Short mmCIF file of C-alpha atoms in Angstrom, two decimals:
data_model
loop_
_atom_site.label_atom_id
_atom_site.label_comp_id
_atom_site.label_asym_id
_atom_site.label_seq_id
_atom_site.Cartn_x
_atom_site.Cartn_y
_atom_site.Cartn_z
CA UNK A 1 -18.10 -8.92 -11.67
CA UNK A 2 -14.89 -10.93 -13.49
CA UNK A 3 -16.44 -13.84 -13.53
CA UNK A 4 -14.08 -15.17 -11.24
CA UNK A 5 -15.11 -15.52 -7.66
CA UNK A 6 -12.93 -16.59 -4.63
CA UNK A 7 -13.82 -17.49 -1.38
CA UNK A 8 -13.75 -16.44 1.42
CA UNK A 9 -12.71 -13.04 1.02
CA UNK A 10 -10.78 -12.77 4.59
CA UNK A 11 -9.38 -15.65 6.66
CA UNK A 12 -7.03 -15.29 10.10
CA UNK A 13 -5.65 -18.73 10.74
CA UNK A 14 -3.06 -19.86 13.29
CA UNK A 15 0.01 -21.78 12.23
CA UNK A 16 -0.73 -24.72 13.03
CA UNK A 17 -4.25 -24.91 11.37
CA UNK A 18 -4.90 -26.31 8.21
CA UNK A 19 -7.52 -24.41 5.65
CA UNK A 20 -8.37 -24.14 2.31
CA UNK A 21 -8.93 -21.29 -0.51
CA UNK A 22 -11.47 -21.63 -3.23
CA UNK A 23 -11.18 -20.34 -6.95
CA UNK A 24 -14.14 -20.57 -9.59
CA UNK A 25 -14.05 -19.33 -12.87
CA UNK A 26 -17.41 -18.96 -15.25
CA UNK A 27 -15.39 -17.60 -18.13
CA UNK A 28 -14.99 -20.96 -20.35
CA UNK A 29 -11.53 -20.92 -19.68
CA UNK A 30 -9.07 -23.94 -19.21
CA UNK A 31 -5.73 -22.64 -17.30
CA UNK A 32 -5.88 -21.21 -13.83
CA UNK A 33 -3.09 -19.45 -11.95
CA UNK A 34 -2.80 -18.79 -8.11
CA UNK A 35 -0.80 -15.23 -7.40
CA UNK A 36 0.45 -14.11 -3.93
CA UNK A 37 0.37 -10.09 -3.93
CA UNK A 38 2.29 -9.20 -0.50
CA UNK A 39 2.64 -4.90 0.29
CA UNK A 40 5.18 -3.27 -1.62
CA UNK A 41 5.91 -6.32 -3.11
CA UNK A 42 5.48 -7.79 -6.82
CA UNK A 43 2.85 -10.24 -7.19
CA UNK A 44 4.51 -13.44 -7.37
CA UNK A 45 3.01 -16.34 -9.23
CA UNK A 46 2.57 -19.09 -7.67
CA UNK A 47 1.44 -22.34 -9.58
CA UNK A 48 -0.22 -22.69 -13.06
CA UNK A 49 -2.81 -24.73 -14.17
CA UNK A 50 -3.55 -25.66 -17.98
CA UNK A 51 -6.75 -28.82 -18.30
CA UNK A 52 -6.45 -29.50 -15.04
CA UNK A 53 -2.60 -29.87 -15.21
CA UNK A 54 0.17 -28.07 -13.25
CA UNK A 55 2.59 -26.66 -15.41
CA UNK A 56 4.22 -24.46 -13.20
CA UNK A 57 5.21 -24.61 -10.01
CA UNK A 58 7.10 -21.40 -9.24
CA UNK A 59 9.40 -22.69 -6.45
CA UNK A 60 6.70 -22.74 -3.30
CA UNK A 61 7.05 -24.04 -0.43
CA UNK A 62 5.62 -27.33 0.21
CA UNK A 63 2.99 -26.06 3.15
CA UNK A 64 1.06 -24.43 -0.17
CA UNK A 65 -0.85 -26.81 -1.88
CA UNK A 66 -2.82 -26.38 -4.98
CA UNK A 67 -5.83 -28.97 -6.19
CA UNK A 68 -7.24 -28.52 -9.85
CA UNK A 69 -10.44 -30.81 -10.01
CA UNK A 70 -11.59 -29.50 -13.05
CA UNK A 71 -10.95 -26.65 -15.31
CA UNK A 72 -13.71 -24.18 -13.62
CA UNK A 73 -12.05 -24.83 -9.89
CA UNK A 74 -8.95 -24.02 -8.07
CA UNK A 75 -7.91 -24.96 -4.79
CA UNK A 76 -5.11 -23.45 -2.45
CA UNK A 77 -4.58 -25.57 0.79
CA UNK A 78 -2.64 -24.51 3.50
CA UNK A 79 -1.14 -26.43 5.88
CA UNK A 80 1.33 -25.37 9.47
CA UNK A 81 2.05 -21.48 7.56
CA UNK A 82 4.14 -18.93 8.80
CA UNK A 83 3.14 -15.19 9.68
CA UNK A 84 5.63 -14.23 6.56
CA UNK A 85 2.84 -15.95 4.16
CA UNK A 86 0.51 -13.28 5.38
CA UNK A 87 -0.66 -11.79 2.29
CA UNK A 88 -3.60 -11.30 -0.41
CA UNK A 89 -3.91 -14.22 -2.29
CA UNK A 90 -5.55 -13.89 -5.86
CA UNK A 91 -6.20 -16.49 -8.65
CA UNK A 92 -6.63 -15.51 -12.21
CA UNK A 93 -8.03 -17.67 -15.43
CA UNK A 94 -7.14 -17.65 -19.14
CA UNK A 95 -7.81 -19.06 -22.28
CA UNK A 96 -5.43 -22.21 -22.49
CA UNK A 97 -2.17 -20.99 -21.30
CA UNK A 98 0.11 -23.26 -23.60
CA UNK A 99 -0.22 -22.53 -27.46
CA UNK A 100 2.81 -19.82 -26.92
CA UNK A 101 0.62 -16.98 -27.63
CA UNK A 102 -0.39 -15.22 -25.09
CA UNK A 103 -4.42 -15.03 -23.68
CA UNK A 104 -5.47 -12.40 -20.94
CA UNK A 105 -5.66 -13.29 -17.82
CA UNK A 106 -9.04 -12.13 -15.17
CA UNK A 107 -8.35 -11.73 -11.69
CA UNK A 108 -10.48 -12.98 -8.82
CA UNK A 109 -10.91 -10.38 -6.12
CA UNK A 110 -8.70 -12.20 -4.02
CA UNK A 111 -8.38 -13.59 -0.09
CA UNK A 112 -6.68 -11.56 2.55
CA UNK A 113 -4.65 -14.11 4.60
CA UNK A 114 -3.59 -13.67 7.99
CA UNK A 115 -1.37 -16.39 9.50
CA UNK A 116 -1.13 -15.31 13.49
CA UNK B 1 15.69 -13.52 -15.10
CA UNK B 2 13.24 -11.03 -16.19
CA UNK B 3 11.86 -8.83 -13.86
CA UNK B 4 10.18 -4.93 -13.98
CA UNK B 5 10.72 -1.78 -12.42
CA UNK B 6 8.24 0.32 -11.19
CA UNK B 7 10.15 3.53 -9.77
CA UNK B 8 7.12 5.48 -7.64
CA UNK B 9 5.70 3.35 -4.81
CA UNK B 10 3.63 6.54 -4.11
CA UNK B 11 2.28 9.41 -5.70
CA UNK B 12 0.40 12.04 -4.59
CA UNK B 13 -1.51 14.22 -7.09
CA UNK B 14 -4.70 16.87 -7.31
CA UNK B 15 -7.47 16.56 -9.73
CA UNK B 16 -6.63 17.60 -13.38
CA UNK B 17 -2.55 17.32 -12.86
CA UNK B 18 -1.02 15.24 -15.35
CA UNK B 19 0.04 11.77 -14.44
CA UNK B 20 3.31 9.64 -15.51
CA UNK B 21 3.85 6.53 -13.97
CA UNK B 22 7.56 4.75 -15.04
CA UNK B 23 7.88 1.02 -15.89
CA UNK B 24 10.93 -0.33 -16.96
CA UNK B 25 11.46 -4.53 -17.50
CA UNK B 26 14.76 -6.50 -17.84
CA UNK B 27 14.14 -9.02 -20.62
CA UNK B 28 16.07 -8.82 -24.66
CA UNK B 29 13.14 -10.79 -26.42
CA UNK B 30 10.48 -9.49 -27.30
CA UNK B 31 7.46 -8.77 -25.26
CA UNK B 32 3.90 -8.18 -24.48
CA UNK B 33 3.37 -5.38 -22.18
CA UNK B 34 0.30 -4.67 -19.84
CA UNK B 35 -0.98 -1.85 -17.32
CA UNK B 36 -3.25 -3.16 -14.81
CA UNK B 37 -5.15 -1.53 -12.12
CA UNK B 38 -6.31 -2.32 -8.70
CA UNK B 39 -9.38 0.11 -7.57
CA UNK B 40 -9.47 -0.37 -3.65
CA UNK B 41 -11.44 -3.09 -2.66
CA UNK B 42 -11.98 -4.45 -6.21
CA UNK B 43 -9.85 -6.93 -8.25
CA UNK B 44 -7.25 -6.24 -10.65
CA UNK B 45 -8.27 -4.96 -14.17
CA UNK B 46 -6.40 -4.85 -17.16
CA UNK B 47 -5.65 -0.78 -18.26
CA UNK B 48 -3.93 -1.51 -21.81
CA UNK B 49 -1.40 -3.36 -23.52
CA UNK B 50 0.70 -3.53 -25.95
CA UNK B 51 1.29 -6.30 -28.49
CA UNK B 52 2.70 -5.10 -31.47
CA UNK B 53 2.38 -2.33 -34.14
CA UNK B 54 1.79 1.60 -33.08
CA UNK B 55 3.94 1.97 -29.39
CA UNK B 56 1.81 4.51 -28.37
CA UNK B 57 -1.48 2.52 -26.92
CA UNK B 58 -4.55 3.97 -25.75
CA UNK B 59 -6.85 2.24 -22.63
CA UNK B 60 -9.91 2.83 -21.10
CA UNK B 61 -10.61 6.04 -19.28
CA UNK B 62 -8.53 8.22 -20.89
CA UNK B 63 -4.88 6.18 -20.34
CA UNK B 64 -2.38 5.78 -22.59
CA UNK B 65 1.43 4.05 -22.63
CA UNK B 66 4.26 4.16 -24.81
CA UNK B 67 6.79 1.56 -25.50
CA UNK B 68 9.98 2.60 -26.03
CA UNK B 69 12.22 -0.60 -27.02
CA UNK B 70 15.50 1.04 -26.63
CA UNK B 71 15.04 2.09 -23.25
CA UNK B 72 13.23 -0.67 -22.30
CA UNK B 73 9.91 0.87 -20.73
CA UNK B 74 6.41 1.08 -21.14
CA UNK B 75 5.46 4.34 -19.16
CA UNK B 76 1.76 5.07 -18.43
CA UNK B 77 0.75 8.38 -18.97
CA UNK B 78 -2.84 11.04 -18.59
CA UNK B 79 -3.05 14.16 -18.97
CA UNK B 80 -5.54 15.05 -16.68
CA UNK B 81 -6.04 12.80 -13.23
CA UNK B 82 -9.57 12.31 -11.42
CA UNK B 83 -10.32 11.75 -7.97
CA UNK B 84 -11.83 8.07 -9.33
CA UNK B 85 -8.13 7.12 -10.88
CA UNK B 86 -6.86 6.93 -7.24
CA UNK B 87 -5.41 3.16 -7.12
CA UNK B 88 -2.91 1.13 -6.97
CA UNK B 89 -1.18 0.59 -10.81
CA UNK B 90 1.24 -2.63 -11.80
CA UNK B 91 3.14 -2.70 -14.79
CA UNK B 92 3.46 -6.61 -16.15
CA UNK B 93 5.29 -8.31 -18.89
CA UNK B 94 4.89 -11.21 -20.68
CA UNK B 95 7.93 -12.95 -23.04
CA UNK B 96 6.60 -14.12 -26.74
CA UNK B 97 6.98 -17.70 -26.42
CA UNK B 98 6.63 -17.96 -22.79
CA UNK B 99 3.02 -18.57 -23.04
CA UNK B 100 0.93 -16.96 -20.07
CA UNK B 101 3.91 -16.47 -17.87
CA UNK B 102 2.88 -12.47 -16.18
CA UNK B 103 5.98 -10.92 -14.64
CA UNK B 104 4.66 -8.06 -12.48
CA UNK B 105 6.34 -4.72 -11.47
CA UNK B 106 5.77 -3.72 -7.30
CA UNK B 107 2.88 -1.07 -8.35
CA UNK B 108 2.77 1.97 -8.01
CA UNK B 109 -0.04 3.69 -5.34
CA UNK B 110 -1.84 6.78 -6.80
CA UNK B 111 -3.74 9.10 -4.73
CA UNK B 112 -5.63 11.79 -6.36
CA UNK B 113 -6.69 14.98 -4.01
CA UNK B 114 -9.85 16.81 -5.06
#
């Protein structure tokens, strides 16, 4: 157990559907991250959250769309995808990401997405 | 940009071989370095890093990497593999000053025959 959780662990969607993924952390920490890991592939970073804040948004495409309510909660929603975003999606939380050091990061188990 | 290498997509191994997995990053700051490790079906866990000080490190389970600056890699290395190190291993990077920023390497998938 991480302490992060992430539902739901597997999710087949159709393009033109519109679903959500969930990210909770019980760590304490205050910046949240959302990763894409596709095979053979580096995991990519997607978006970056530091007190509920986005301070990175990593080039994604606009049908990807994060929601930070609070600093224990992530949100990825998904809106009209493509079979290319197909992938394992993980989220990961830190100690607060912007002092310039550096604080680990714990990974979520991730969701396997597949966009038909 | 920086980015990291890892050269193996796949190796193969038996039970008490010696492992030696390659990273290599593109980056001429200076750097954090991490090994992390994906068990199937569980969630990425960090294997080691390396901050500062001593290049050799040690990690859990018997791992170890070395950071050679010069050549710009961070290679993970056992001496003797177990059927329970099978995974998949990523190499990752962070740049001093660039706060939490990860930069991940492919991974490498490590199967270990009994």
């Amino acid at each position: 157990e991480t302490g992060v959780t992430q539902t739901p662990r597997h999710l087949v969607m159709g393009m033109t559907n519109k679903k959500s993924l969930k990210c909770e952390q019980h760590l304490g920490h205050n910046a949240m991250y959302w990763y894409k890991q596709s095979a053979k592939k580096p995991l990519e970073l997607m978006f970056v959250y530091n007190f509920k804040e986005q301070t990175e948004n990593n080039s994604v495409p606009s049908r990807f769309s994060p929601e930070c309510p609070n600093s224990s909660h992530l949100f990825l929603h998904l809106h009209t995808l493509q079979p290319e975003d197909s992938a394992l999606y993980l989220c990961a939380s830190s100690q607060d990401g912007t002092s310039g050091g550096y604080n680990e990061q714990f990974f979520g188990p991730g969701t396997r997405l597949t966009v038909l | 940009a920086q980015s990291v290498s890892q050269h193996n997509h796949h190796v193969i191994l038996s039970e008490a071989a010696s492992l030696e997995l390659g990273c290599n990053y593109s980056y001429g700051g200076t750097v954090n370095l991490f090994w992390y490790v994906q068990y199937p079906g569980q969630h990425l866990q960090l294997l080691l890093k390396y901050f500062s000080g001593d290049p050799l490190v040690k990690g859990i389970k018997g791992f170890e990497a070395e950071f050679i600056k010069s050549k710009f890699s961070f290679n993970l290395r056992k001496p003797s593999v177990q059927w329970s190190d099978t995974a998949e291993y990523f190499c990752a990077v962070n740049a001093v000053g660039g706060y939490n920023k990860l930069i991940f390497g492919a991974g490498t998938r490590l199967a270990v025959h009994p």
